[in-house]
Coordinates of C-alpha atoms and ligand atoms in Angstrom, one line a residue:
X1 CA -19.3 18.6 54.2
X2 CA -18.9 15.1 55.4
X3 CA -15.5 14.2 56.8
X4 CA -12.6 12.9 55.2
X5 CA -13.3 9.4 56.8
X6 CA -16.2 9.3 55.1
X7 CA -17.4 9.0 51.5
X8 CA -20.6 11.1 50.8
X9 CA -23.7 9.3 49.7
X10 CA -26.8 10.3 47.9
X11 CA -29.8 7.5 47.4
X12 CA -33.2 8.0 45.1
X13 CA -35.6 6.4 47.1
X14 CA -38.3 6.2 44.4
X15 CA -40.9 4.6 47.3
X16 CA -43.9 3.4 45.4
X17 CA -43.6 5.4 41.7
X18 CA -42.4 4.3 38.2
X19 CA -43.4 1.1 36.4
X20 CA -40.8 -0.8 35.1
X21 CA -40.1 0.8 31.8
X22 CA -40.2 4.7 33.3
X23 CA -38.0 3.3 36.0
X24 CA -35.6 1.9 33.2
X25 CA -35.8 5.5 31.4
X26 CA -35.3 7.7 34.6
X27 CA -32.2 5.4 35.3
X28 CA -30.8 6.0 31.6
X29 CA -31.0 9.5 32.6
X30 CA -29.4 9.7 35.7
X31 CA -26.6 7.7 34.3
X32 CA -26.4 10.0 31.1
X33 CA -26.2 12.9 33.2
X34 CA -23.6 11.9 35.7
X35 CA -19.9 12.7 35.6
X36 CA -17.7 10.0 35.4
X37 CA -16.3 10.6 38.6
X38 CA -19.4 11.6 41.0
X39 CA -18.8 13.5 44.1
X40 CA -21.0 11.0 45.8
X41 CA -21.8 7.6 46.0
X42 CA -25.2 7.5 44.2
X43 CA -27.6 5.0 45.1
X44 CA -30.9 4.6 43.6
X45 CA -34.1 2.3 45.3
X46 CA -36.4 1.9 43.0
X47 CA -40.0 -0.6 43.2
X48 CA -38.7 -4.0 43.8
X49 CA -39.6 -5.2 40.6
X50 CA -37.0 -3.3 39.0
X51 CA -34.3 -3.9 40.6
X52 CA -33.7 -6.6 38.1
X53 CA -34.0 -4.7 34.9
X54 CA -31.9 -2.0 36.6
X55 CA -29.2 -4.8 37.5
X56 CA -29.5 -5.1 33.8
X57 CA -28.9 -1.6 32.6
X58 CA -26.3 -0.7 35.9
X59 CA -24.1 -3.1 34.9
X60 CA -20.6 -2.5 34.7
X61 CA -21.3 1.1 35.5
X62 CA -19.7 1.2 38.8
X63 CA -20.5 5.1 39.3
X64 CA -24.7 4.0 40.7
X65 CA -25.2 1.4 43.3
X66 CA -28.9 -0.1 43.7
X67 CA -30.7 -0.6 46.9
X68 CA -34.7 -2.2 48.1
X69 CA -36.9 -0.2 50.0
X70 CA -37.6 -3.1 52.4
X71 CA -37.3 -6.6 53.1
X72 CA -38.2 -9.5 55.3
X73 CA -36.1 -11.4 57.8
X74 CA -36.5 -14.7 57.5
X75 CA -34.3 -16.4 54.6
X76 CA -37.5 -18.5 53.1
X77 CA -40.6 -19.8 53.4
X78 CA -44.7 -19.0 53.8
X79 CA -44.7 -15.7 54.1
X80 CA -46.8 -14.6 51.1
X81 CA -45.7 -11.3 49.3
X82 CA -42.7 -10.6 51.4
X83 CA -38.9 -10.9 49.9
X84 CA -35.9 -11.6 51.9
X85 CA -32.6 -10.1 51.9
X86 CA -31.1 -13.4 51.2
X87 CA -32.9 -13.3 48.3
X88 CA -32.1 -9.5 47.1
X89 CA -28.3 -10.3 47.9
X90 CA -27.9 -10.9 43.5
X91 CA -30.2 -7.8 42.6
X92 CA -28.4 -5.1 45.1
X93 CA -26.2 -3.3 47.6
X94 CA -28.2 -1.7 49.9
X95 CA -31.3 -2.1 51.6
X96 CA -33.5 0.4 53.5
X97 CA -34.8 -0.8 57.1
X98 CA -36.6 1.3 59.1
X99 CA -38.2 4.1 56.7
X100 CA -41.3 6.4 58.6
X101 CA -43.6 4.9 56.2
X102 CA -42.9 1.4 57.2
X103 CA -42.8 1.9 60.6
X104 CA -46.2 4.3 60.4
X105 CA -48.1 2.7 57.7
X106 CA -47.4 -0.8 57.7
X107 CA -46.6 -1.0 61.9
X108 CA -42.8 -1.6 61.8
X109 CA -41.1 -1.9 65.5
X110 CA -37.3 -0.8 66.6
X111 CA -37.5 -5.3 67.3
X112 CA -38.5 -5.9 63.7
X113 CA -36.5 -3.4 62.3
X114 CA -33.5 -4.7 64.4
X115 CA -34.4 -8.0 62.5
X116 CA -34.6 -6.8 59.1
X117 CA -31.2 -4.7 59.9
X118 CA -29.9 -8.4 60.4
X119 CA -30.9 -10.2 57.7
X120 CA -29.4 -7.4 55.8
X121 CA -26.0 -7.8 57.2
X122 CA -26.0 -11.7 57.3
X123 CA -27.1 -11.8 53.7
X124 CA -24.0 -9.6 53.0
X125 CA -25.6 -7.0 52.1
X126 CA -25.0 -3.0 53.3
X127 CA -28.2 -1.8 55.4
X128 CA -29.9 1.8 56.0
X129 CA -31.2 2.4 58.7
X130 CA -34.0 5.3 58.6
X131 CA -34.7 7.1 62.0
X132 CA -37.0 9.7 62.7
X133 CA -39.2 12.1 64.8
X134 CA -42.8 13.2 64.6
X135 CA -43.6 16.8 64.7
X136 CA -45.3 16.4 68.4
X137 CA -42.1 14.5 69.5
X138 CA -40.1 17.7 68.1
X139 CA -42.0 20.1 69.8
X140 CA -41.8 18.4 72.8
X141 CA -38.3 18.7 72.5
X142 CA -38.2 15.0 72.7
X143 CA -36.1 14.5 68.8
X144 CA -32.8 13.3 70.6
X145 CA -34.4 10.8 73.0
X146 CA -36.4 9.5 69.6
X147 CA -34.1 9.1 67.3
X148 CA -31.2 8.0 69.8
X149 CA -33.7 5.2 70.6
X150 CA -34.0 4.1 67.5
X151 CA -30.5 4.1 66.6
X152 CA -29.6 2.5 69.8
X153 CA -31.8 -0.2 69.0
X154 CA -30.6 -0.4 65.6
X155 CA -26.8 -0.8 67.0
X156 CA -26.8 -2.6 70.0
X157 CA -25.2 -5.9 70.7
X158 CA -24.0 -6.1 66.9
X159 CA -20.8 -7.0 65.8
X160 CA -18.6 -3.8 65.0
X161 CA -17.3 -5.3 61.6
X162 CA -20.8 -5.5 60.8
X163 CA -21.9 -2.4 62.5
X164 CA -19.3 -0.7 60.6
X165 CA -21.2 -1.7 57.1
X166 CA -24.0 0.1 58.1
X167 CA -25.4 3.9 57.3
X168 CA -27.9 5.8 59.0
X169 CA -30.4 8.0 57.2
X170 CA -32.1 11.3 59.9
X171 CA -35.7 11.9 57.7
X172 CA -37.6 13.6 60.4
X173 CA -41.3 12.8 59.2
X174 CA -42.6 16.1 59.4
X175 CA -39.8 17.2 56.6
X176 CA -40.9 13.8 54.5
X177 CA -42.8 15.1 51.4
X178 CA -43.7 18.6 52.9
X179 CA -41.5 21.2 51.4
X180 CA -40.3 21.8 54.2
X181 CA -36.6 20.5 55.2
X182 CA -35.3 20.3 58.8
X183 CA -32.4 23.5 58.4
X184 CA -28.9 22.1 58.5
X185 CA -28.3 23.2 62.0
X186 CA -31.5 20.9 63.3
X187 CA -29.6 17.8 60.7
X188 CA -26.4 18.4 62.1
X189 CA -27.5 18.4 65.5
X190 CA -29.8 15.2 64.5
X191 CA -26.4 13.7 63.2
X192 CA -24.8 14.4 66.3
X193 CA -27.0 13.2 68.4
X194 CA -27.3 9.6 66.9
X195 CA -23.5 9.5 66.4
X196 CA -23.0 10.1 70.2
X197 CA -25.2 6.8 70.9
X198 CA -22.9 4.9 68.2
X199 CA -20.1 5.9 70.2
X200 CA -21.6 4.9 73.3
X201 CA -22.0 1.4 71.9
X202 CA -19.2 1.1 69.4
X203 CA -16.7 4.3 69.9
X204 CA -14.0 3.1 67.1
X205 CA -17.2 3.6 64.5
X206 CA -18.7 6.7 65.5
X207 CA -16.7 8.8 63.1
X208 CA -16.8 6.1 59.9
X209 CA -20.6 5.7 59.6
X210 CA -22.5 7.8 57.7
X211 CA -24.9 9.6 58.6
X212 CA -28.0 11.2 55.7
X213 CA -30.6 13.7 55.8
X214 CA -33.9 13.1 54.0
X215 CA -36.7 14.9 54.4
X216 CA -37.7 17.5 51.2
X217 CA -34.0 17.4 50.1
X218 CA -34.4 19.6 46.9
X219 CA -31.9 20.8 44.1
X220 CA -32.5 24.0 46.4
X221 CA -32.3 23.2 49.8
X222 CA -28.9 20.0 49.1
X223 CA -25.8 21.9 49.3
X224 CA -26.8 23.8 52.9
X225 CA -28.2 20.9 53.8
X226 CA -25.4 18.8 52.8
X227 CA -22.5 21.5 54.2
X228 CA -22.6 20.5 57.7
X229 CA -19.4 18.3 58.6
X230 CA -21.5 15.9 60.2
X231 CA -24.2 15.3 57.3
X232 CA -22.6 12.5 54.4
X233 CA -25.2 13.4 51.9
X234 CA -28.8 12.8 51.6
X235 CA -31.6 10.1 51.0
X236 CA -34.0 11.8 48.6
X237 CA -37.3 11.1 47.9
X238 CA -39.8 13.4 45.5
X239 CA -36.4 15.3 44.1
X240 CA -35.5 11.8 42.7
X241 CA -37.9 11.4 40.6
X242 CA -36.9 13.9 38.4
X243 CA -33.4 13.4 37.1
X244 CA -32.3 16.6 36.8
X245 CA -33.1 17.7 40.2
X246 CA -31.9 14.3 41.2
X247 CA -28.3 15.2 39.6
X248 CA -28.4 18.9 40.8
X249 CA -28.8 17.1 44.6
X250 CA -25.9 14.6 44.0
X251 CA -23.7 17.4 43.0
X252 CA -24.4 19.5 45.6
X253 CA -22.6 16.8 47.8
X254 CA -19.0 17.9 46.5
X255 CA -16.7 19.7 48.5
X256 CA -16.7 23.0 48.3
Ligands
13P1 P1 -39.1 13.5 50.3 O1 -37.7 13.9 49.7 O2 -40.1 13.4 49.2 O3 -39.4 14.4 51.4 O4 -38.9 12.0 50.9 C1 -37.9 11.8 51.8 C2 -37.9 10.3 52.1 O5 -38.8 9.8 52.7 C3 -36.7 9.6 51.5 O6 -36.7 8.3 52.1

């Protein structure tokens, strides 16, 4: 379980499922079945056109932050269909940068990811920062180099006051909506390896930022997966779509 310096956190990202009104009615249910006092921060990133209606709903319920799945960069402008953080800085807390399916499927570079990582944090707003190996990059034994290069290009050159707002999600794609979760050793090890490069670049951080698992995070797999010192809890996808299994993974996040 995460260290004492750190607060654990578990975030529903709902990807590309749930209209508005199921997205209102799976939040109702998370918030119905959570404890008033949560053993993890609990985030959820639903479509982008609910983060309003959720606002809505959340409010004054301080026990479920909300976060995008993306954003764009620049603060305004022609750029038809994108939204900027500037602009999700009254709907949210959090946004996701770097997710496996945008860097895959849509093309995403470490440069444009750096940039979206920015916006984030100028628009005040808390970023994650997804990293992640392929399976041929695994069984080349290349994970480290991967995933430190990422991170490393997430963290370089920023300012550690804003460095220090961010949180770093390991989802090695093969695990990604597979059934089949990286064990906790291979997470810890993941976590390790991208705290080392933090430290390289920012040493006074390296214990304070979180680090997540994702990858097939299930009401099954959570608690080994979250009992590693170095794993803060988990960024879940399928599991959170189902709020029962989405509450079993948050409360496999307490101490035990
Ligand atoms: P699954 O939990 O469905 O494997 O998805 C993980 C993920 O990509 C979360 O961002």
């Amino acid at each position: 379980m995460t260290s004492p310096l750190r607060r654990p956190l578990v975030a529903g990202n709902w990807k590309m499922n749930t209209g508005v009104e199921e997205a209102l009615e799976l939040a109702r249910q998370v918030q119905a079945g959570l404890p008033d006092r949560p053993p993890a921060e609990v985030v959820l990133l639903p479509p982008l056109i609910s983060l309003w209606p959720l606002r809505q709903l959340l409010r004054g319920d301080d026990r479920i932050g909300l976060g995008a799945q993306n954003c764009y960069w620049e603060r305004s402008g022609a750029f038809t269909g994108e939204v900027s953080a500037a602009m999700l800085r009254s709907l949210c807390d959090y946004v996701l940068v770097g997710h496996s399916e945008r860097r895959q499927l849509f093309g995403e570079t470490d440069d444009q990811v750096r940039l979206k990582l920015d916006a984030v944090l100028a628009s005040g707003l808390r970023p994650i920062v997804a990293v992640g190996e392929t399976l041929d990059q695994r069984q080349a034994g290349r994970t480290d180099d991967v995933i430190g290069a990422q991170a490393r290009a997430a963290f370089q050159g920023l300012e550690p006051d804003l460095a220090a707002r961010c949180t770093v999600a390991y989802e090695p794609i093969w695990a990604i909506g597979t059934g089949r979760s990286a064990s906790p050793e291979d997470a810890a090890g993941a976590a390790d390896a991208i705290r080392r490069v933090i430290d390289s670049l920012h040493p006074a951080l390296a214990r304070q930022i979180r680090v997540l698992y994702g990858g097939s995070v299930s009401a099954e797999s959570a608690a080994d997966l979250f009992a590693p010192e170095a794993v803060d809890g988990g960024l879940v996808g399928g599991a959170s779509l189902r709020a029962g299994e989405f509450l079993a993974v948050v409360g496999a996040a307490a101490p035990v």
